[in-house]
CSV table of C-alpha atoms in Angstrom, one decimal:
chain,number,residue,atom,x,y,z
A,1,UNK,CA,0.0,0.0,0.0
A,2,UNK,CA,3.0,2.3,1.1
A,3,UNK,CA,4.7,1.8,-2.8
A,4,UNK,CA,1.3,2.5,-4.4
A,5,UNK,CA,0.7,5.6,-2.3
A,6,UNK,CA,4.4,6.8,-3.5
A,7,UNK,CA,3.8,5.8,-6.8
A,8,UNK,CA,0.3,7.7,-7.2
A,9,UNK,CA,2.5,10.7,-5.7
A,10,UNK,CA,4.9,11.1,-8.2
A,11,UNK,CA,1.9,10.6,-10.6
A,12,UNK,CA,0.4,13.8,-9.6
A,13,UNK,CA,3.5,15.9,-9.2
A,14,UNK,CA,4.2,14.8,-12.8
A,15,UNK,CA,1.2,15.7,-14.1
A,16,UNK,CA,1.7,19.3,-11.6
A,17,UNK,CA,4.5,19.7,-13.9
A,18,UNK,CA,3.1,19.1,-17.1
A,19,UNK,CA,0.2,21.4,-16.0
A,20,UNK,CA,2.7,24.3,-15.2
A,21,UNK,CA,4.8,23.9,-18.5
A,22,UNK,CA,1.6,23.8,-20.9
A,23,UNK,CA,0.7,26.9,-18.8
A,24,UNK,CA,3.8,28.8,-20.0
A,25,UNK,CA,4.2,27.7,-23.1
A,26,UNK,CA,0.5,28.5,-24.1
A,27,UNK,CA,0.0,25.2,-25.0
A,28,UNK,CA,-3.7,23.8,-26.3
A,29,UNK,CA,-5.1,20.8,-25.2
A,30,UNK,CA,-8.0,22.3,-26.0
A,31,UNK,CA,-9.6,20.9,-22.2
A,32,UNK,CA,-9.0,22.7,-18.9
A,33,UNK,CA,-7.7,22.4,-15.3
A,34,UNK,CA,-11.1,19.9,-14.3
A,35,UNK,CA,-10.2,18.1,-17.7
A,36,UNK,CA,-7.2,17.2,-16.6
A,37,UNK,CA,-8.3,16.1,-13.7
A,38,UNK,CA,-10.8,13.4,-15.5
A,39,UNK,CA,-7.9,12.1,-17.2
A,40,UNK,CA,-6.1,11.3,-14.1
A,41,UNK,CA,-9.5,9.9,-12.7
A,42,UNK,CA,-9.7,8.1,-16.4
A,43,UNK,CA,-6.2,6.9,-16.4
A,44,UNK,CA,-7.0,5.5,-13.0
A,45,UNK,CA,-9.9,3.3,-14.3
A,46,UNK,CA,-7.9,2.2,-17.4
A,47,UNK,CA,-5.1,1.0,-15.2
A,48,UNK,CA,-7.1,-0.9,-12.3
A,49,UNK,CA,-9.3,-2.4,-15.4
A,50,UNK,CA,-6.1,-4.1,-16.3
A,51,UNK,CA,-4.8,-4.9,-13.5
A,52,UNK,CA,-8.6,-6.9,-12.3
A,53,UNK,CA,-8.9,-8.1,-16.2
A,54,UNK,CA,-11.7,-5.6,-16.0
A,55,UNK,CA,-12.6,-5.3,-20.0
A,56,UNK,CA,-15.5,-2.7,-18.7
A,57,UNK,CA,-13.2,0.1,-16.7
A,58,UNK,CA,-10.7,-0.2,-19.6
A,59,UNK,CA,-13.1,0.4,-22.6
A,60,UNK,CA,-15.1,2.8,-20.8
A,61,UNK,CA,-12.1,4.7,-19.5
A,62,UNK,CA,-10.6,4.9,-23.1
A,63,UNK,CA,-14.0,6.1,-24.1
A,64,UNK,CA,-14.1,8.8,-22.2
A,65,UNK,CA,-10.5,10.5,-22.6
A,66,UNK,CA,-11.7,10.1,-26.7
A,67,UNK,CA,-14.7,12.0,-25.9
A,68,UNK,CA,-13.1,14.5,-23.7
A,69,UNK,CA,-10.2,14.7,-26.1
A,70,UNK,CA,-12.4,14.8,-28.9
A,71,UNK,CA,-11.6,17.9,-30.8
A,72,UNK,CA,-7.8,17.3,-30.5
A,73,UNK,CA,-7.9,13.9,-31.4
A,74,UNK,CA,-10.0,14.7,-34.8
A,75,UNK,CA,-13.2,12.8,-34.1
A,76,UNK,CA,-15.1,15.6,-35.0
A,77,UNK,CA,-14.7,15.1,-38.9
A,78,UNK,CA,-15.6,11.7,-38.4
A,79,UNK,CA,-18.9,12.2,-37.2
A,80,UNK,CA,-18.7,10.8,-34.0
A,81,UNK,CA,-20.9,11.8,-31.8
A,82,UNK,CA,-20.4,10.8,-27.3
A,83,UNK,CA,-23.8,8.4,-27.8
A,84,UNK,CA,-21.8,6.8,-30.6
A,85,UNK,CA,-19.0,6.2,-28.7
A,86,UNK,CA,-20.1,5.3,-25.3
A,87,UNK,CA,-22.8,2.9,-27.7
A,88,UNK,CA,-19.4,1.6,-29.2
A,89,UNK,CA,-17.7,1.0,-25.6
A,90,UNK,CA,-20.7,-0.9,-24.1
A,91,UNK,CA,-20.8,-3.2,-27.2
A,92,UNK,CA,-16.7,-3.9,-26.8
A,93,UNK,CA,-17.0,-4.5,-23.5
A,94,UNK,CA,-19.8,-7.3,-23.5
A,95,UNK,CA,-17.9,-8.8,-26.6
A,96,UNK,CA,-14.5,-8.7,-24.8
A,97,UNK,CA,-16.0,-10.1,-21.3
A,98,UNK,CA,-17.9,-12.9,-23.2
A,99,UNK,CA,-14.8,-14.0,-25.1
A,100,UNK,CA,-12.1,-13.6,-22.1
A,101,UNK,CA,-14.4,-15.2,-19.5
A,102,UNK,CA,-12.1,-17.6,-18.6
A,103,UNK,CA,-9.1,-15.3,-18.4
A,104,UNK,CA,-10.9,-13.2,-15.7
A,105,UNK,CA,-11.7,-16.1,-13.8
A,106,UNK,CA,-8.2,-18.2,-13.8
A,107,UNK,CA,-7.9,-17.6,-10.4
A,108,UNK,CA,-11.4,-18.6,-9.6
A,109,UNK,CA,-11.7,-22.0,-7.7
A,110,UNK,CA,-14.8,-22.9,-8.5
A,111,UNK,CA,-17.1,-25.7,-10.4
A,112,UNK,CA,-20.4,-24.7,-12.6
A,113,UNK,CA,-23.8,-25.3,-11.1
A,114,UNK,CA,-26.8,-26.4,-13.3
A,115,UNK,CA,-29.2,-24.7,-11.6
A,116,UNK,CA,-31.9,-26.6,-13.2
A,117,UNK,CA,-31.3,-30.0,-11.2
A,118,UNK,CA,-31.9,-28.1,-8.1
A,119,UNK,CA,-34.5,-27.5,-5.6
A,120,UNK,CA,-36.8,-25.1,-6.7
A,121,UNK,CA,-39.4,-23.0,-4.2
A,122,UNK,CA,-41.9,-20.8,-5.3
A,123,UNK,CA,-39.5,-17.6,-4.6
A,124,UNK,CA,-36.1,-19.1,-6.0
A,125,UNK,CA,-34.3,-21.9,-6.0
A,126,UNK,CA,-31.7,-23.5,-3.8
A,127,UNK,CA,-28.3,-25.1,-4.0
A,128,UNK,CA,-25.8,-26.9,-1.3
A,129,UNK,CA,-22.4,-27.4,-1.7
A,130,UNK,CA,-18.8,-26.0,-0.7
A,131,UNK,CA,-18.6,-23.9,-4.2
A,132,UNK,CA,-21.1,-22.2,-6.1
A,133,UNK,CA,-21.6,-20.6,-9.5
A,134,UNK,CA,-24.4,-18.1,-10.4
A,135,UNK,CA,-25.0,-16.3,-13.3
A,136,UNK,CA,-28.0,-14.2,-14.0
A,137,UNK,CA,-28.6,-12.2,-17.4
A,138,UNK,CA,-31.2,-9.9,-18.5
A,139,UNK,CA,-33.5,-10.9,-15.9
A,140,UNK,CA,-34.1,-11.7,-12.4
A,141,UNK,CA,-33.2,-14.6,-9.5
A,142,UNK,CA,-33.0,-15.2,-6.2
A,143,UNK,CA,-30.7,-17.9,-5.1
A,144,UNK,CA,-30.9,-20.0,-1.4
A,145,UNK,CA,-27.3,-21.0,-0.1
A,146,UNK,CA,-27.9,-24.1,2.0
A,147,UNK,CA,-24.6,-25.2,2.8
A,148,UNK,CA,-22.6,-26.5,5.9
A,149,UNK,CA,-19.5,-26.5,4.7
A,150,UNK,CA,-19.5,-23.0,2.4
A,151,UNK,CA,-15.9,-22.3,0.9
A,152,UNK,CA,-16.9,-20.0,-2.1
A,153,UNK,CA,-19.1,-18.3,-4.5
A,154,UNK,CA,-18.5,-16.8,-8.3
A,155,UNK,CA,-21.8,-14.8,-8.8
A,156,UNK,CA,-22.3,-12.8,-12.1
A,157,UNK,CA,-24.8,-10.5,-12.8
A,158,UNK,CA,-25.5,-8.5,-16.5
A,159,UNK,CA,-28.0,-6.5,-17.2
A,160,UNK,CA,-30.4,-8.1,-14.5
A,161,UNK,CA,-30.8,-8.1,-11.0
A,162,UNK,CA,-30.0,-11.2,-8.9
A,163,UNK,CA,-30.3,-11.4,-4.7
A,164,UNK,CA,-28.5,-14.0,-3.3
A,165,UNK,CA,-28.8,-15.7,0.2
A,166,UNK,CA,-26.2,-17.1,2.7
A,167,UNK,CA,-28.1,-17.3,5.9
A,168,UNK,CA,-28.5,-20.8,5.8
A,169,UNK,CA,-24.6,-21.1,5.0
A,170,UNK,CA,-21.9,-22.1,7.5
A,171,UNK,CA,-18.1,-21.2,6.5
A,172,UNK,CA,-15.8,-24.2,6.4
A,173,UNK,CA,-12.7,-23.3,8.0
A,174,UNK,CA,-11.4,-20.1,8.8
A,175,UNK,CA,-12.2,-18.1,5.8
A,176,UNK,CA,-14.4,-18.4,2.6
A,177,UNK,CA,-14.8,-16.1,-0.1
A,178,UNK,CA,-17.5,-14.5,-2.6
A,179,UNK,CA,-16.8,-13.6,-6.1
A,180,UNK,CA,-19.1,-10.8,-7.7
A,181,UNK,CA,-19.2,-9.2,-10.7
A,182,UNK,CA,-22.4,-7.0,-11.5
A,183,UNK,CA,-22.7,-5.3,-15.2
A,184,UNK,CA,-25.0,-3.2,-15.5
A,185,UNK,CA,-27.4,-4.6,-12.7
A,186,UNK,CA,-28.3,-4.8,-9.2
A,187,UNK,CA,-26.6,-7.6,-7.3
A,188,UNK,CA,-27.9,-8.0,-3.6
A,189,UNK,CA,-26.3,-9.9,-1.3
A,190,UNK,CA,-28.0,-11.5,2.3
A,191,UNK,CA,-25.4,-11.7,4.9
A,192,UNK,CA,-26.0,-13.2,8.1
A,193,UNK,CA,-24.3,-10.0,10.6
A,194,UNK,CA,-23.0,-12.4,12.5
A,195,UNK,CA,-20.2,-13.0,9.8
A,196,UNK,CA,-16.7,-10.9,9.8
A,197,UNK,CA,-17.2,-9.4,6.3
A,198,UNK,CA,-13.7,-7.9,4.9
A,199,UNK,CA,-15.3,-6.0,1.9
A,200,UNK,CA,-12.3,-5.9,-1.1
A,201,UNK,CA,-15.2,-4.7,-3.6
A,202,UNK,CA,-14.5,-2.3,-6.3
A,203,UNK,CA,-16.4,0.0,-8.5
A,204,UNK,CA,-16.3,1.1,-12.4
A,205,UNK,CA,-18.9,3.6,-12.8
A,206,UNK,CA,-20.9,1.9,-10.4
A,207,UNK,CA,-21.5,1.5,-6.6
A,208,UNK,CA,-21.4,-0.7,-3.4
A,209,UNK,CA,-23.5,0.3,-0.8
A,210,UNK,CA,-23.3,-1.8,2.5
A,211,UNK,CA,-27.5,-1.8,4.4
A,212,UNK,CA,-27.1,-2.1,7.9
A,213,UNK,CA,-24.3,-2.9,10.2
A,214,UNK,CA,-22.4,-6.7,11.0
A,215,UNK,CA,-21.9,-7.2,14.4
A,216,UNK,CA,-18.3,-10.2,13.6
A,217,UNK,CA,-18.9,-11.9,16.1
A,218,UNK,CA,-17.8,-15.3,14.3
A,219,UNK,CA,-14.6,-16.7,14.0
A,220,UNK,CA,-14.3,-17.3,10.2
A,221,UNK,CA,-14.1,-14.3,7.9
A,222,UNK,CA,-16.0,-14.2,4.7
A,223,UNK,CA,-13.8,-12.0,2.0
A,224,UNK,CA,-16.1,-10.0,-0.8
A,225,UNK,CA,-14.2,-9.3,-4.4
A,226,UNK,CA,-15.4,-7.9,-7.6
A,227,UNK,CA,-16.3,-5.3,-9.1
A,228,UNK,CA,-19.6,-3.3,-9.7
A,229,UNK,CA,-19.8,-1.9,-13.0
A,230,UNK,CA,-21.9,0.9,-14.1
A,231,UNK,CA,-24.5,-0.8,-11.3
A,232,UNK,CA,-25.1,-1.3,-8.0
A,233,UNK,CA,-24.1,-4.0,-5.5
A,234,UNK,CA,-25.6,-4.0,-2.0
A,235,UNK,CA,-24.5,-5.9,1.0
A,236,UNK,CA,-27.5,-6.4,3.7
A,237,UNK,CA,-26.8,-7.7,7.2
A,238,UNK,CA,-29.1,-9.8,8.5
């Protein structure tokens, strides 16, 4: 943490720098002071995107310095208008994400579910087992953990919204950990309070909101990674 902190340091002096020498010089970049602070924020995105395999924040984060850089860049003559290339980006980004699935998830330890062979209630359905696999798109779920020996979850959410249970889960072992990745969605999450919760959860254009407080009382520690991504991922303790 201490290296990136020293590292996003020099980054801003640099660009303090830049700032003062395109000052003098009269140089056009043809955006101001608050551009060139979007372009950090936008350089930012691009670079965690890579860094989490995170095909959204890259191509949404290169959209957005063409569009602010527009004019310089000579878009203009092409027609290209901020709908056409924020239209562009979304496309890329679902294209990319479908095809690199497996890259994103090297890391994940985890076997598919066919929700179809499991129990099904008149408000969701149900699964048990020590890893889980969810995806939801274009529509909406609710999924029942039942599991007493819960290691981990890989939950993906596009353009729906999915709500997803663990009070009915016990942790196996000291830790266990929850994969999520929402796209354009809502992705809520049921968390018994009694759980330590260390949230790791990013945001691209989106947001995590955390309902209620967890009072960690037990002894294992359930970790929460991902990313929301122009969408919302909420954390309920109950």
């Amino acid at each position: 943490m201490k290296k990136k902190n020293i590292a996003w340091g020099l980054f801003f002096i640099f660009l303090a720098a830049v700032y003062l020498v395109i000052s003098s010089t009269g140089m056009e970049l043809g955006v101001g002071l608050p551009g060139i602070f979007m372009t950090v924020l936008f350089v930012w995105l691009f670079v965690e995107g890579i860094k989490d395999v995170n095909f959204y924040s890259i191509v949404f984060a290169i959209a957005f310095i063409c569009i602010l850089y527009r004019k310089p860049l000579g878009l203009e003559k092409f027609g290209l208008t901020s709908w056409t290339i924020l239209g562009a980006a979304l496309l890329l980004s679902i294209g990319l994400s479908m095809i690199f699935k497996d890259v994103r998830r090297k890391n994940w330890k985890t076997k598919t579910i066919n929700w179809d062979e499991k129990m099904s209630t008149p408000n969701g359905e149900q699964c048990s087992g020590e890893h889980i696999c969810c995806e939801n798109n274009f529509g909406s779920a609710i999924r029942y953990i039942n599991s007493e020996h819960f290691c981990d979850a890989q939950l993906e959410n596009n353009f729906g919204s999915m709500s997803v249970y663990f009070d009915n889960a016990i942790i196996a072992g000291e830790a266990a950990s929850v994969e999520v990745e929402n796209n354009f969605g809502e992705t809520n999450l049921y968390i018994p309070k009694e759980w330590k919760v260390q949230n790791e959860l990013k945001r691209s254009f989106g947001a995590v909101e955390e309902i209620g407080r967890g009072e960690g009382s037990s002894v294992a520690t359930l970790y929460l990674r991902g990313a929301a991504n122009f969408g919302v991922i909420k954390i309920y303790y109950i």
